[in-house]
Amino acid sequence: MKLYLDPGHGGTDPGASGNGLKEKEINLDIALRIRNFLTANYENIEVKMSRTNDSTKSLQQRTNEANNWAADFYMSIHCNSFNGTANGYEDYIHNLLSDQSRTATYQDTLHEEIIKINGLYNRGQKKANFHVLRESTMDAFLSENGFIDNAKDAALMKQTSWRQKVAEGHVNGLAKAFKLKKKAGNPTRIPSDPNKLFKIIAGSFQSKKNADERVAFLKGKGIEAFAITTTISNEQWYRVQAGAFSNRKNAEEHVNVIKKTGVDAFIDS
């Protein structure tokens, strides 16, 4: 099963905001948790995300990417906003779809599983002419996970444990809707916090020129890198970072790629 997972907004588009929170950040955190929980516990699942960091991407770019990849399902993650008094959870499919459509059946399943554990007021299942629901060629679903400008909902959004529960609800719905098979002999596993990154360090220099030369060398080998400043023993150093991964295995594989260029590298977690 190929899932296109779309954390709404990002980069120059922050989405809604309220109570010290930005929608783009909540959306991304929940989506990363969905991806990590899903891939850790189920077989034969591929996940492509519209973004994995705070980057800008148009709606057209997102649906084009999902369509070109031939995803089986499009899932868009959002938070809501109104006037500070509205609260709760709701989800959407395209407004031209019938209640008997396959997409509506998926929505029924997802809605039931998400609302079981997210602790939010149930605002129901809805339909709308949103771009990502209209322009995606596969079944598409959009969830609005609480109202960011509502104090009660926002208090939940600030809790890591709540965002994890929301992610699990989405995964439970996907697993049930698509009859996903759990990994053999693997009890349900909650991955480490997706905001924890394993950074690849490919050199530390007291000279910025030397750091820039290392960056240029790596880029010449097709490896993205940049120099960052850090203080070690009260002295300024320039460290070359060549990638950051939420999965340690992926980070280790990238270290090996860098080492093949003759550059020593290590993981700074």
Coordinates of C-alpha atoms in Angstrom, one line a residue:
M1 CA 0.0 0.0 0.0
K2 CA 1.4 3.4 -1.0
L3 CA 0.4 6.3 1.3
Y4 CA 1.0 9.9 0.3
L5 CA 1.1 11.7 3.7
D6 CA 0.6 15.5 3.6
P7 CA 1.3 17.7 6.6
G8 CA -0.7 20.8 5.6
H9 CA 1.0 24.2 5.1
G10 CA 4.7 24.7 5.9
G11 CA 7.5 27.1 5.2
T12 CA 6.2 30.6 4.2
D13 CA 2.6 29.3 4.8
P14 CA 2.2 28.8 8.6
G15 CA -1.5 27.9 8.4
A16 CA -3.6 28.8 11.5
S17 CA -2.1 29.9 14.8
G18 CA -3.2 30.4 18.4
N19 CA -2.3 29.8 22.0
G20 CA 1.4 30.0 21.1
L21 CA 1.1 27.3 18.5
K22 CA 1.5 27.2 14.7
E23 CA -0.6 24.8 12.6
K24 CA 2.3 23.9 10.3
E25 CA 4.3 22.6 13.2
I26 CA 1.5 20.5 14.8
N27 CA 0.6 19.1 11.4
L28 CA 4.2 18.0 10.7
D29 CA 4.7 16.5 14.1
I30 CA 1.5 14.4 13.8
A31 CA 2.4 13.3 10.3
L32 CA 5.9 12.2 11.2
R33 CA 4.4 10.2 14.1
I34 CA 1.9 8.6 11.7
R35 CA 4.7 7.6 9.3
N36 CA 7.0 6.2 12.0
F37 CA 4.3 4.3 13.8
L38 CA 2.9 2.9 10.5
T39 CA 6.3 1.7 9.1
A40 CA 7.4 0.3 12.5
N41 CA 4.4 -1.9 12.9
Y42 CA 3.0 -2.9 9.5
E43 CA 4.3 -4.8 6.4
N44 CA 4.2 -3.8 2.8
I45 CA 3.7 -0.1 3.4
E46 CA 5.4 2.8 1.5
V47 CA 5.0 6.3 2.7
K48 CA 5.9 9.4 0.8
M49 CA 5.5 12.7 2.6
S50 CA 4.9 16.1 1.0
R51 CA 7.4 17.5 3.4
T52 CA 9.4 16.3 6.3
N53 CA 10.6 19.7 7.5
D54 CA 9.5 23.3 7.5
S55 CA 9.5 23.7 3.8
T56 CA 7.2 25.5 1.3
K57 CA 5.2 23.4 -1.2
S58 CA 2.2 24.5 -3.2
L59 CA -1.0 22.5 -3.2
Q60 CA -0.5 21.7 -6.9
Q61 CA 3.0 20.4 -6.2
R62 CA 1.6 18.1 -3.5
T63 CA -1.2 16.6 -5.6
N64 CA 1.1 16.3 -8.7
E65 CA 3.6 14.4 -6.6
A66 CA 1.0 12.0 -5.2
N67 CA -0.5 11.5 -8.7
N68 CA 2.9 10.9 -10.4
W69 CA 3.9 8.4 -7.6
A70 CA 0.6 6.6 -8.1
A71 CA -0.3 6.6 -4.4
D72 CA -3.1 4.4 -3.2
F73 CA -4.3 6.9 -0.7
Y74 CA -3.9 10.6 0.0
M75 CA -4.0 11.6 3.7
S76 CA -3.8 15.3 4.6
I77 CA -3.2 16.4 8.2
H78 CA -4.5 19.7 9.5
C79 CA -5.7 21.7 12.5
N80 CA -8.7 23.9 12.5
S81 CA -9.3 27.5 13.5
F82 CA -12.5 29.7 13.8
N83 CA -13.2 32.2 16.5
G84 CA -11.7 30.6 19.7
T85 CA -15.0 29.1 20.8
A86 CA -15.3 26.2 18.2
N87 CA -13.6 23.0 19.2
G88 CA -13.3 19.3 18.2
Y89 CA -12.4 16.9 15.4
E90 CA -13.8 16.6 11.9
D91 CA -12.6 15.0 8.6
Y92 CA -13.4 15.5 4.9
I93 CA -13.7 13.7 1.6
H94 CA -14.5 15.4 -1.7
N95 CA -18.1 16.8 -1.9
L96 CA -19.0 15.1 -5.2
L97 CA -18.5 11.6 -3.7
S98 CA -21.5 9.6 -2.6
D99 CA -21.8 8.1 0.9
Q100 CA -21.6 4.7 -0.8
S101 CA -18.2 5.5 -2.5
R102 CA -15.0 3.6 -1.6
T103 CA -13.6 6.9 -0.3
A104 CA -16.6 7.4 2.0
T105 CA -16.1 3.8 3.3
Y106 CA -12.5 4.6 4.1
Q107 CA -13.6 7.8 5.8
D108 CA -16.1 5.9 7.9
T109 CA -13.4 3.6 9.2
L110 CA -10.8 6.3 9.8
H111 CA -13.2 8.6 11.5
E112 CA -14.3 5.8 13.9
E113 CA -10.7 4.8 14.8
I114 CA -9.5 8.4 15.2
I115 CA -12.3 9.6 17.4
K116 CA -12.0 6.6 19.7
I117 CA -8.7 7.9 21.1
N118 CA -8.1 11.5 20.3
G119 CA -10.2 12.9 23.2
L120 CA -11.8 15.6 21.1
Y121 CA -15.4 16.6 20.6
N122 CA -16.8 14.7 17.5
R123 CA -17.9 17.3 14.9
G124 CA -18.6 14.5 12.4
Q125 CA -17.7 13.5 8.9
K126 CA -17.9 16.1 6.2
K127 CA -17.4 16.8 2.5
A128 CA -15.7 19.8 0.8
N129 CA -14.1 20.9 -2.5
F130 CA -10.6 21.3 -1.1
H131 CA -7.8 21.2 -3.7
V132 CA -6.1 18.1 -2.3
L133 CA -9.4 16.2 -2.3
R134 CA -10.4 17.3 -5.8
E135 CA -7.1 17.1 -7.7
S136 CA -5.7 13.8 -6.3
T137 CA -6.5 10.9 -8.5
M138 CA -6.6 8.4 -5.7
D139 CA -9.0 8.2 -2.7
A140 CA -8.2 11.2 -0.5
F141 CA -9.0 12.1 3.1
L142 CA -8.3 15.3 5.2
S143 CA -8.4 15.4 9.0
E144 CA -8.8 18.6 11.1
N145 CA -7.3 17.6 14.5
G146 CA -8.8 20.2 16.8
F147 CA -9.0 24.0 16.9
I148 CA -5.7 25.7 17.5
D149 CA -7.3 28.9 18.6
N150 CA -9.4 27.1 21.2
A151 CA -7.7 27.0 24.6
K152 CA -9.0 23.5 25.5
D153 CA -7.9 21.9 22.2
A154 CA -4.6 23.8 22.2
A155 CA -3.8 22.5 25.6
L156 CA -4.0 19.0 24.2
M157 CA -2.0 19.9 21.1
K158 CA 0.9 20.9 23.3
Q159 CA 1.1 17.4 24.8
T160 CA 3.5 15.0 23.0
S161 CA 1.4 12.1 24.3
W162 CA -1.7 13.5 22.7
R163 CA -0.1 14.0 19.3
Q164 CA 1.1 10.4 19.5
K165 CA -2.5 9.2 20.2
V166 CA -3.8 11.2 17.3
A167 CA -1.2 9.5 15.1
E168 CA -2.1 6.1 16.4
G169 CA -5.7 6.7 15.6
H170 CA -4.9 7.5 12.0
V171 CA -2.7 4.4 11.8
N172 CA -5.4 2.2 13.3
G173 CA -7.8 3.5 10.7
L174 CA -5.5 2.9 7.9
A175 CA -4.7 -0.6 9.1
K176 CA -8.3 -1.5 9.3
A177 CA -9.4 0.2 6.0
F178 CA -6.6 -1.3 4.0
K179 CA -6.4 -4.6 5.9
L180 CA -2.7 -4.1 6.7
K181 CA -0.7 -6.9 8.1
K182 CA 1.3 -6.5 11.3
K183 CA 4.9 -7.3 11.2
A184 CA 5.4 -10.9 12.4
G185 CA 6.6 -11.4 15.9
N186 CA 6.7 -7.7 16.5
P187 CA 4.5 -6.3 19.3
T188 CA 3.1 -2.8 18.8
R189 CA 6.1 -0.5 18.9
I190 CA 6.1 3.2 19.5
P191 CA 9.1 4.7 17.7
S192 CA 11.2 7.4 19.4
D193 CA 10.1 11.0 19.2
P194 CA 10.2 12.0 15.5
N195 CA 11.6 15.4 16.4
K196 CA 14.8 13.6 17.6
L197 CA 17.2 13.9 14.7
F198 CA 20.4 11.9 14.1
K199 CA 22.8 14.5 12.5
I200 CA 25.7 13.5 10.4
I201 CA 28.9 15.4 11.1
A202 CA 31.6 15.2 8.4
G203 CA 34.3 17.3 9.9
S204 CA 35.0 19.9 12.5
F205 CA 37.3 22.9 11.7
Q206 CA 38.6 26.0 13.5
S207 CA 39.0 27.6 10.0
K208 CA 35.8 28.5 8.2
K209 CA 37.7 28.2 4.9
N210 CA 38.5 24.6 5.6
A211 CA 34.9 23.9 6.5
D212 CA 33.7 25.5 3.3
E213 CA 36.2 23.4 1.3
R214 CA 34.8 20.3 2.9
V215 CA 31.3 21.4 2.1
A216 CA 32.3 22.0 -1.5
F217 CA 34.0 18.6 -1.7
L218 CA 30.9 16.8 -0.5
K219 CA 28.6 18.7 -2.7
G220 CA 30.9 17.7 -5.6
K221 CA 30.2 14.1 -4.7
G222 CA 26.4 14.7 -4.7
I223 CA 26.1 14.9 -0.9
E224 CA 24.3 18.0 0.5
A225 CA 26.2 19.7 3.3
F226 CA 26.6 23.0 5.1
A227 CA 28.8 24.5 7.9
I228 CA 27.4 25.4 11.3
T229 CA 29.2 27.1 14.2
T230 CA 29.5 25.6 17.6
T231 CA 31.5 26.3 20.7
I232 CA 33.9 23.7 22.1
S233 CA 36.0 24.5 25.2
N234 CA 35.1 28.2 24.8
E235 CA 36.4 28.2 21.2
Q236 CA 34.4 28.6 18.0
W237 CA 34.5 25.7 15.6
Y238 CA 32.9 25.1 12.2
R239 CA 31.2 21.7 11.9
V240 CA 30.1 20.3 8.6
Q241 CA 26.7 18.7 8.7
A242 CA 25.8 16.4 5.9
G243 CA 22.3 15.2 6.6
A244 CA 19.9 14.6 9.5
F245 CA 17.6 11.6 9.9
S246 CA 14.8 10.6 12.3
N247 CA 15.7 7.0 11.7
R248 CA 19.1 5.9 13.1
K249 CA 19.5 3.1 10.5
N250 CA 19.1 5.6 7.7
A251 CA 21.7 7.8 9.3
E252 CA 24.1 4.9 9.6
E253 CA 23.7 4.1 5.9
H254 CA 24.4 7.7 5.0
V255 CA 27.6 7.7 7.1
N256 CA 28.8 4.8 5.1
V257 CA 28.1 6.6 1.9
I258 CA 30.1 9.6 3.1
K259 CA 33.0 7.4 4.3
K260 CA 33.3 6.0 0.8
T261 CA 34.3 9.4 -0.4
G262 CA 37.3 9.3 2.0
V263 CA 35.7 11.6 4.5
D264 CA 35.3 10.4 8.1
A265 CA 31.8 11.0 9.5
F266 CA 29.9 10.2 12.6
I267 CA 26.4 10.5 14.0
D268 CA 25.7 13.3 16.5
S269 CA 22.4 12.4 18.2

